[in-house]
Amino acid sequence: MTEQLTSLSALRDRVASWRRAGERVALVPTMGALHRGHLAVMQTAKADGARVVASIFVNPTQFGPNEDFHRYPRPLADDIALLEKGGIDAVWLPTVDIMYPGGFATTVQVKGVTEPLEGAFRPGHFDGVATVVAKLLQQVMPDTAYFGEKDYQQLAVIQRMVADLNMPIRIIGAPTVREADGLALSSRNRYLSAEERQTAAQLYAALTEAAAAIRAETGEVEAILETARQRVLEAGFRAIDYLDLRDPVTLAPTTSLPARLLVAAHLGTTRLIDNISVE
Ligand code: AMP
């Protein structure tokens, strides 16, 4: 049974009971609309032998005014069924009032690693992410917290925050789970039309092709990246926010390896992100 925790006191009592029994606790924060990618992250946590708390909270403060907060999918019954099937111990379901009661006035702002890429195109996004994750970590007080590499910059931001604030929590990245054609699983994939869904796979194809060319040093990095950008646009994407090679920790521009290749691009009204390691 996945225990549904809807008050902070119930959450804290459950975690305390596990601690008294000498068990370790892992947190996997999500915004729900769960898929195999989320479940894989949770299974990684479970395989490490910890009690697993998933959280589901569609965090309003990490969405921009023109983003999809209101239409973001919230299939709670399906989510609970998936968690049950995955043998997840508990799900923390805070409301907006629990997270942001009247008078709430604190923002956790990580500098540097938040500024390029997503930070440049989604102003305020990582303030929302860092603040809500800091709160979730304080609420659950887990030993470990798991984040998907799918949101690579988010993982880097959380690593930075936890180090800077001396939070005694180990942050663990889990590999991206993909469809058979390479498309990274995402709650937002359900916005894609059948035709867009076909095109979407070209994003990962362009990344893997560029990564191979960079590894093989077939040309200047910038020329390889430009070819990849052209390929994404020719495939039918409407616009590219970025397709860049970055330092894997600071996310500063780089041409040396190991590096991370990251992309954000618009397909119709849907914005897709992906990234891969280049070693
Ligand atoms: P979200 O619900 O989109 O906020 O995602 C919750 C967590 O699941 C984040 O740490 C994501 O990086 C992770 N995640 C989402 N999609 C995938 C995927 N396809 N593979 C691995 N992890 C994922």
mmCIF file of C-alpha atoms and ligand atoms in Angstrom:
data_model
loop_
_atom_site.group_PDB
_atom_site.id
_atom_site.type_symbol
_atom_site.label_atom_id
_atom_site.label_comp_id
_atom_site.label_asym_id
_atom_site.label_seq_id
_atom_site.Cartn_x
_atom_site.Cartn_y
_atom_site.Cartn_z
ATOM 1 C CA MET A 1 0.000 0.000 0.000
ATOM 2 C CA THR A 2 1.222 3.475 -0.844
ATOM 3 C CA GLU A 3 0.327 5.632 2.143
ATOM 4 C CA GLN A 4 -1.139 8.997 1.109
ATOM 5 C CA LEU A 5 0.206 11.739 3.362
ATOM 6 C CA THR A 6 -1.722 14.990 3.224
ATOM 7 C CA SER A 7 -0.543 16.825 6.356
ATOM 8 C CA LEU A 8 2.923 17.795 7.488
ATOM 9 C CA SER A 9 2.378 16.088 10.848
ATOM 10 C CA ALA A 10 1.382 12.792 9.193
ATOM 11 C CA LEU A 11 4.461 13.015 6.966
ATOM 12 C CA ARG A 12 6.786 13.712 9.887
ATOM 13 C CA ASP A 13 5.240 10.923 12.021
ATOM 14 C CA ARG A 14 5.706 8.386 9.235
ATOM 15 C CA VAL A 15 9.331 9.371 8.585
ATOM 16 C CA ALA A 16 10.039 9.341 12.355
ATOM 17 C CA SER A 17 8.614 5.815 12.663
ATOM 18 C CA TRP A 18 10.946 4.612 9.913
ATOM 19 C CA ARG A 19 13.892 6.296 11.574
ATOM 20 C CA ARG A 20 13.106 4.652 14.931
ATOM 21 C CA ALA A 21 13.190 1.325 13.086
ATOM 22 C CA GLY A 22 16.666 2.201 11.775
ATOM 23 C CA GLU A 23 15.533 2.613 8.180
ATOM 24 C CA ARG A 24 16.862 5.091 5.655
ATOM 25 C CA VAL A 25 14.543 7.420 3.766
ATOM 26 C CA ALA A 26 14.686 8.583 0.149
ATOM 27 C CA LEU A 27 12.668 11.388 -1.463
ATOM 28 C CA VAL A 28 11.702 11.588 -5.144
ATOM 29 C CA PRO A 29 10.051 14.964 -5.874
ATOM 30 C CA THR A 30 7.668 15.072 -8.853
ATOM 31 C CA MET A 31 4.865 17.156 -10.317
ATOM 32 C CA GLY A 32 2.771 14.034 -10.983
ATOM 33 C CA ALA A 33 1.441 12.828 -14.346
ATOM 34 C CA LEU A 34 3.767 9.956 -13.583
ATOM 35 C CA HIS A 35 5.327 7.784 -16.281
ATOM 36 C CA ARG A 36 7.987 5.066 -16.533
ATOM 37 C CA GLY A 37 10.713 7.705 -16.190
ATOM 38 C CA HIS A 38 9.465 8.797 -12.772
ATOM 39 C CA LEU A 39 8.998 5.174 -11.739
ATOM 40 C CA ALA A 40 12.541 4.300 -12.802
ATOM 41 C CA VAL A 41 13.904 7.075 -10.569
ATOM 42 C CA MET A 42 11.819 5.688 -7.676
ATOM 43 C CA GLN A 43 12.988 2.123 -8.355
ATOM 44 C CA THR A 44 16.604 3.334 -8.191
ATOM 45 C CA ALA A 45 15.835 4.746 -4.734
ATOM 46 C CA LYS A 46 14.132 1.512 -3.684
ATOM 47 C CA ALA A 47 17.012 -0.591 -4.973
ATOM 48 C CA ASP A 48 19.305 1.378 -2.667
ATOM 49 C CA GLY A 49 17.318 -0.106 0.227
ATOM 50 C CA ALA A 50 15.602 3.034 1.481
ATOM 51 C CA ARG A 51 11.967 3.726 2.287
ATOM 52 C CA VAL A 52 10.753 5.818 -0.626
ATOM 53 C CA VAL A 53 8.571 8.908 -0.358
ATOM 54 C CA ALA A 54 7.422 10.326 -3.692
ATOM 55 C CA SER A 55 6.041 13.831 -3.582
ATOM 56 C CA ILE A 56 3.494 15.173 -6.038
ATOM 57 C CA PHE A 57 3.119 18.939 -6.171
ATOM 58 C CA VAL A 58 2.557 21.061 -9.261
ATOM 59 C CA ASN A 59 4.557 24.022 -8.009
ATOM 60 C CA PRO A 60 3.018 27.292 -9.250
ATOM 61 C CA THR A 61 6.144 29.361 -8.566
ATOM 62 C CA GLN A 62 8.300 27.528 -11.109
ATOM 63 C CA PHE A 63 5.935 28.278 -14.010
ATOM 64 C CA GLY A 64 6.185 31.528 -15.960
ATOM 65 C CA PRO A 65 3.035 33.620 -16.606
ATOM 66 C CA ASN A 66 2.755 32.264 -20.170
ATOM 67 C CA GLU A 67 3.582 28.674 -19.286
ATOM 68 C CA ASP A 68 1.350 25.646 -18.832
ATOM 69 C CA PHE A 69 0.629 25.699 -15.054
ATOM 70 C CA HIS A 70 -3.149 25.626 -15.509
ATOM 71 C CA ARG A 71 -3.204 22.960 -18.189
ATOM 72 C CA TYR A 72 -0.441 20.840 -16.607
ATOM 73 C CA PRO A 73 -1.922 17.301 -16.324
ATOM 74 C CA ARG A 74 -3.073 16.205 -12.830
ATOM 75 C CA PRO A 75 -4.233 12.567 -13.155
ATOM 76 C CA LEU A 76 -3.988 11.866 -9.407
ATOM 77 C CA ALA A 77 -5.863 8.528 -9.348
ATOM 78 C CA ASP A 78 -3.650 7.135 -12.137
ATOM 79 C CA ASP A 79 -0.571 8.404 -10.318
ATOM 80 C CA ILE A 80 -1.547 6.678 -7.070
ATOM 81 C CA ALA A 81 -2.231 3.434 -8.975
ATOM 82 C CA LEU A 82 1.245 3.598 -10.548
ATOM 83 C CA LEU A 83 2.883 4.225 -7.162
ATOM 84 C CA GLU A 84 0.980 1.246 -5.697
ATOM 85 C CA LYS A 85 2.139 -0.970 -8.553
ATOM 86 C CA GLY A 86 5.708 0.242 -8.088
ATOM 87 C CA GLY A 87 5.614 -0.618 -4.373
ATOM 88 C CA ILE A 88 6.359 2.952 -3.314
ATOM 89 C CA ASP A 89 5.968 3.344 0.457
ATOM 90 C CA ALA A 90 4.340 6.759 0.657
ATOM 91 C CA VAL A 91 3.304 9.784 -1.355
ATOM 92 C CA TRP A 92 3.429 13.300 0.050
ATOM 93 C CA LEU A 93 0.602 15.413 -1.392
ATOM 94 C CA PRO A 94 0.925 18.971 -0.074
ATOM 95 C CA THR A 95 -1.550 21.643 -1.113
ATOM 96 C CA VAL A 96 -0.571 25.137 -2.263
ATOM 97 C CA ASP A 97 -1.744 26.394 1.175
ATOM 98 C CA ILE A 98 0.594 24.005 2.980
ATOM 99 C CA MET A 99 3.528 25.005 0.790
ATOM 100 C CA TYR A 100 2.836 28.734 0.570
ATOM 101 C CA PRO A 101 0.651 29.865 3.490
ATOM 102 C CA GLY A 102 -0.268 33.544 3.816
ATOM 103 C CA GLY A 103 2.780 35.639 4.614
ATOM 104 C CA PHE A 104 5.208 33.261 2.903
ATOM 105 C CA ALA A 105 8.211 35.434 1.999
ATOM 106 C CA THR A 106 11.314 33.313 1.399
ATOM 107 C CA THR A 107 13.064 32.598 -1.905
ATOM 108 C CA VAL A 108 16.081 30.331 -2.282
ATOM 109 C CA GLN A 109 18.149 31.750 -5.106
ATOM 110 C CA VAL A 110 21.119 29.831 -6.501
ATOM 111 C CA LYS A 111 23.355 31.950 -8.685
ATOM 112 C CA GLY A 112 25.703 30.902 -11.481
ATOM 113 C CA VAL A 113 24.477 27.506 -12.601
ATOM 114 C CA THR A 114 20.878 28.809 -12.827
ATOM 115 C CA GLU A 115 21.718 31.633 -15.198
ATOM 116 C CA PRO A 116 22.314 30.102 -18.679
ATOM 117 C CA LEU A 117 20.114 27.708 -20.710
ATOM 118 C CA GLU A 118 16.732 27.218 -18.969
ATOM 119 C CA GLY A 119 17.462 30.172 -16.689
ATOM 120 C CA ALA A 120 17.841 32.497 -19.663
ATOM 121 C CA PHE A 121 14.551 31.399 -21.247
ATOM 122 C CA ARG A 122 12.489 30.819 -18.092
ATOM 123 C CA PRO A 123 13.169 33.783 -15.778
ATOM 124 C CA GLY A 124 12.461 32.886 -12.159
ATOM 125 C CA HIS A 125 12.023 29.182 -12.926
ATOM 126 C CA PHE A 126 14.960 28.006 -10.832
ATOM 127 C CA ASP A 127 14.039 30.309 -7.927
ATOM 128 C CA GLY A 128 10.749 28.409 -7.843
ATOM 129 C CA VAL A 129 12.486 25.040 -8.168
ATOM 130 C CA ALA A 130 15.177 25.716 -5.538
ATOM 131 C CA THR A 131 12.652 27.106 -3.059
ATOM 132 C CA VAL A 132 10.167 24.239 -3.416
ATOM 133 C CA VAL A 133 12.887 21.569 -3.315
ATOM 134 C CA ALA A 134 14.470 23.193 -0.241
ATOM 135 C CA LYS A 135 11.043 23.061 1.419
ATOM 136 C CA LEU A 136 10.408 19.440 0.402
ATOM 137 C CA LEU A 137 13.831 18.455 1.753
ATOM 138 C CA GLN A 138 13.084 20.224 5.064
ATOM 139 C CA GLN A 139 9.647 18.610 5.267
ATOM 140 C CA VAL A 140 10.752 15.032 4.589
ATOM 141 C CA MET A 141 14.368 15.275 5.847
ATOM 142 C CA PRO A 142 15.456 12.285 3.765
ATOM 143 C CA ASP A 143 18.945 10.738 3.669
ATOM 144 C CA THR A 144 18.938 10.846 -0.113
ATOM 145 C CA ALA A 145 16.935 12.617 -2.810
ATOM 146 C CA TYR A 146 16.749 11.461 -6.419
ATOM 147 C CA PHE A 147 16.436 13.621 -9.523
ATOM 148 C CA GLY A 148 16.354 12.628 -13.183
ATOM 149 C CA GLU A 149 19.126 13.585 -15.573
ATOM 150 C CA LYS A 150 16.281 14.459 -17.960
ATOM 151 C CA ASP A 151 16.228 17.843 -16.183
ATOM 152 C CA TYR A 152 20.000 18.069 -16.099
ATOM 153 C CA GLN A 153 20.317 21.722 -15.129
ATOM 154 C CA GLN A 154 17.792 21.218 -12.323
ATOM 155 C CA LEU A 155 19.956 18.382 -10.970
ATOM 156 C CA ALA A 156 23.041 20.646 -11.120
ATOM 157 C CA VAL A 157 21.151 23.461 -9.346
ATOM 158 C CA ILE A 158 19.979 21.161 -6.541
ATOM 159 C CA GLN A 159 23.519 19.748 -6.090
ATOM 160 C CA ARG A 160 24.802 23.318 -5.750
ATOM 161 C CA MET A 161 22.065 24.356 -3.309
ATOM 162 C CA VAL A 162 22.528 21.331 -1.041
ATOM 163 C CA ALA A 163 26.312 21.834 -0.978
ATOM 164 C CA ASP A 164 26.023 25.582 -0.352
ATOM 165 C CA LEU A 165 23.473 25.204 2.461
ATOM 166 C CA ASN A 166 25.266 22.198 4.050
ATOM 167 C CA MET A 167 22.101 20.121 3.854
ATOM 168 C CA PRO A 168 23.009 16.622 5.082
ATOM 169 C CA ILE A 169 21.309 14.953 2.125
ATOM 170 C CA ARG A 170 22.898 13.036 -0.734
ATOM 171 C CA ILE A 171 21.564 14.093 -4.156
ATOM 172 C CA ILE A 172 21.562 11.296 -6.712
ATOM 173 C CA GLY A 173 20.995 11.637 -10.464
ATOM 174 C CA ALA A 174 19.124 8.896 -12.334
ATOM 175 C CA PRO A 175 19.547 8.241 -16.075
ATOM 176 C CA THR A 176 16.935 9.443 -18.566
ATOM 177 C CA VAL A 177 14.306 6.889 -19.578
ATOM 178 C CA ARG A 178 13.395 7.025 -23.277
ATOM 179 C CA GLU A 179 10.788 5.703 -25.690
ATOM 180 C CA ALA A 180 11.982 3.111 -28.220
ATOM 181 C CA ASP A 181 12.720 5.861 -30.779
ATOM 182 C CA GLY A 182 14.796 7.846 -28.279
ATOM 183 C CA LEU A 183 12.282 10.495 -27.166
ATOM 184 C CA ALA A 184 12.812 11.206 -23.458
ATOM 185 C CA LEU A 185 9.686 10.395 -21.466
ATOM 186 C CA SER A 186 8.004 13.576 -20.243
ATOM 187 C CA SER A 187 4.621 14.495 -18.802
ATOM 188 C CA ARG A 188 4.484 17.123 -21.559
ATOM 189 C CA ASN A 189 4.747 14.533 -24.371
ATOM 190 C CA ARG A 190 0.993 14.075 -24.037
ATOM 191 C CA TYR A 191 0.551 17.561 -25.550
ATOM 192 C CA LEU A 192 2.057 16.334 -28.863
ATOM 193 C CA SER A 193 -0.141 15.506 -31.873
ATOM 194 C CA ALA A 194 0.533 12.171 -33.635
ATOM 195 C CA GLU A 195 2.585 13.969 -36.274
ATOM 196 C CA GLU A 196 4.542 15.982 -33.718
ATOM 197 C CA ARG A 197 5.203 12.814 -31.749
ATOM 198 C CA GLN A 198 6.956 11.371 -34.852
ATOM 199 C CA THR A 199 9.040 14.519 -35.286
ATOM 200 C CA ALA A 200 9.919 14.687 -31.577
ATOM 201 C CA ALA A 201 12.326 11.739 -31.839
ATOM 202 C CA GLN A 202 14.580 13.845 -34.073
ATOM 203 C CA LEU A 203 15.689 15.842 -31.035
ATOM 204 C CA TYR A 204 17.517 12.890 -29.470
ATOM 205 C CA ALA A 205 18.747 11.759 -32.892
ATOM 206 C CA ALA A 206 20.327 15.182 -33.457
ATOM 207 C CA LEU A 207 21.945 15.081 -30.005
ATOM 208 C CA THR A 208 23.432 11.604 -30.460
ATOM 209 C CA GLU A 209 24.703 12.455 -33.948
ATOM 210 C CA ALA A 210 26.340 15.683 -32.719
ATOM 211 C CA ALA A 211 27.827 13.926 -29.673
ATOM 212 C CA ALA A 212 29.389 11.277 -31.910
ATOM 213 C CA ALA A 213 30.841 13.954 -34.211
ATOM 214 C CA ILE A 214 32.251 15.910 -31.244
ATOM 215 C CA ARG A 215 33.807 12.744 -29.794
ATOM 216 C CA ALA A 216 35.312 11.842 -33.177
ATOM 217 C CA GLU A 217 36.512 15.449 -33.664
ATOM 218 C CA THR A 218 35.114 15.539 -37.210
ATOM 219 C CA GLY A 219 35.108 19.354 -37.136
ATOM 220 C CA GLU A 220 34.919 22.475 -34.985
ATOM 221 C CA VAL A 221 32.461 22.048 -32.099
ATOM 222 C CA GLU A 222 30.483 25.161 -33.080
ATOM 223 C CA ALA A 223 30.077 23.895 -36.671
ATOM 224 C CA ILE A 224 28.848 20.522 -35.397
ATOM 225 C CA LEU A 225 26.361 22.257 -33.077
ATOM 226 C CA GLU A 226 25.125 24.429 -35.946
ATOM 227 C CA THR A 227 24.554 21.342 -38.119
ATOM 228 C CA ALA A 228 22.556 19.798 -35.272
ATOM 229 C CA ARG A 229 20.452 22.974 -34.895
ATOM 230 C CA GLN A 230 19.701 22.955 -38.627
ATOM 231 C CA ARG A 231 18.718 19.317 -38.450
ATOM 232 C CA VAL A 232 16.253 19.977 -35.605
ATOM 233 C CA LEU A 233 14.653 22.873 -37.512
ATOM 234 C CA GLU A 234 14.489 20.904 -40.766
ATOM 235 C CA ALA A 235 12.806 18.040 -38.897
ATOM 236 C CA GLY A 236 9.897 20.416 -38.159
ATOM 237 C CA PHE A 237 10.687 22.079 -34.834
ATOM 238 C CA ARG A 238 9.453 25.684 -34.796
ATOM 239 C CA ALA A 239 12.359 27.205 -32.874
ATOM 240 C CA ILE A 240 15.393 26.295 -30.798
ATOM 241 C CA ASP A 241 16.038 28.068 -27.496
ATOM 242 C CA TYR A 242 19.499 26.513 -27.215
ATOM 243 C CA LEU A 243 21.511 23.535 -28.395
ATOM 244 C CA ASP A 244 24.878 23.889 -26.665
ATOM 245 C CA LEU A 245 27.866 22.034 -25.269
ATOM 246 C CA ARG A 246 28.462 22.835 -21.599
ATOM 247 C CA ASP A 247 30.689 21.992 -18.651
ATOM 248 C CA PRO A 248 28.870 19.148 -16.809
ATOM 249 C CA VAL A 249 29.078 20.864 -13.381
ATOM 250 C CA THR A 250 29.025 24.648 -13.933
ATOM 251 C CA LEU A 251 27.140 24.564 -17.276
ATOM 252 C CA ALA A 252 29.536 27.222 -18.611
ATOM 253 C CA PRO A 253 30.275 26.998 -22.363
ATOM 254 C CA THR A 254 33.059 24.540 -23.200
ATOM 255 C CA THR A 255 34.621 22.753 -26.140
ATOM 256 C CA SER A 256 36.524 20.195 -24.061
ATOM 257 C CA LEU A 257 35.313 16.821 -22.832
ATOM 258 C CA PRO A 258 33.718 15.488 -20.697
ATOM 259 C CA ALA A 259 30.814 17.793 -21.376
ATOM 260 C CA ARG A 260 27.028 17.833 -21.519
ATOM 261 C CA LEU A 261 25.088 18.531 -24.705
ATOM 262 C CA LEU A 262 21.760 20.197 -23.894
ATOM 263 C CA VAL A 263 18.813 21.273 -26.017
ATOM 264 C CA ALA A 264 15.466 23.040 -25.652
ATOM 265 C CA ALA A 265 13.235 23.372 -28.705
ATOM 266 C CA HIS A 266 9.628 24.157 -29.566
ATOM 267 C CA LEU A 267 7.446 21.695 -31.460
ATOM 268 C CA GLY A 268 4.120 23.394 -32.167
ATOM 269 C CA THR A 269 3.015 24.714 -28.784
ATOM 270 C CA THR A 270 5.091 22.224 -26.807
ATOM 271 C CA ARG A 271 8.559 22.959 -25.486
ATOM 272 C CA LEU A 272 10.806 19.893 -25.218
ATOM 273 C CA ILE A 273 14.166 19.585 -23.456
ATOM 274 C CA ASP A 274 16.776 16.841 -23.575
ATOM 275 C CA ASN A 275 20.492 16.322 -22.933
ATOM 276 C CA ILE A 276 23.208 13.711 -23.168
ATOM 277 C CA SER A 277 26.709 13.206 -21.861
ATOM 278 C CA VAL A 278 29.648 13.647 -24.252
ATOM 279 C CA GLU A 279 32.710 11.853 -22.899
HETATM 280 P P1 AMP B 1 8.705 16.244 -13.038
HETATM 281 O O1 AMP B 1 7.475 15.584 -12.553
HETATM 282 O O2 AMP B 1 8.728 16.518 -14.501
HETATM 283 O O3 AMP B 1 9.082 17.437 -12.194
HETATM 284 O O4 AMP B 1 9.871 15.196 -12.818
HETATM 285 C C1 AMP B 1 10.116 14.639 -11.539
HETATM 286 C C2 AMP B 1 11.461 13.963 -11.539
HETATM 287 O O5 AMP B 1 11.469 12.897 -12.492
HETATM 288 C C3 AMP B 1 12.591 14.923 -11.956
HETATM 289 O O6 AMP B 1 13.743 14.662 -11.162
HETATM 290 C C4 AMP B 1 12.806 14.553 -13.397
HETATM 291 O O7 AMP B 1 14.105 14.828 -13.855
HETATM 292 C C5 AMP B 1 12.536 13.072 -13.384
HETATM 293 N N1 AMP B 1 12.195 12.613 -14.738
HETATM 294 C C6 AMP B 1 11.238 13.112 -15.558
HETATM 295 N N2 AMP B 1 11.237 12.472 -16.740
HETATM 296 C C7 AMP B 1 12.237 11.559 -16.690
HETATM 297 C C8 AMP B 1 12.767 10.592 -17.595
HETATM 298 N N3 AMP B 1 12.274 10.453 -18.838
HETATM 299 N N4 AMP B 1 13.790 9.824 -17.189
HETATM 300 C C9 AMP B 1 14.317 9.965 -15.933
HETATM 301 N N5 AMP B 1 13.851 10.852 -15.034
HETATM 302 C C10 AMP B 1 12.839 11.640 -15.398
#
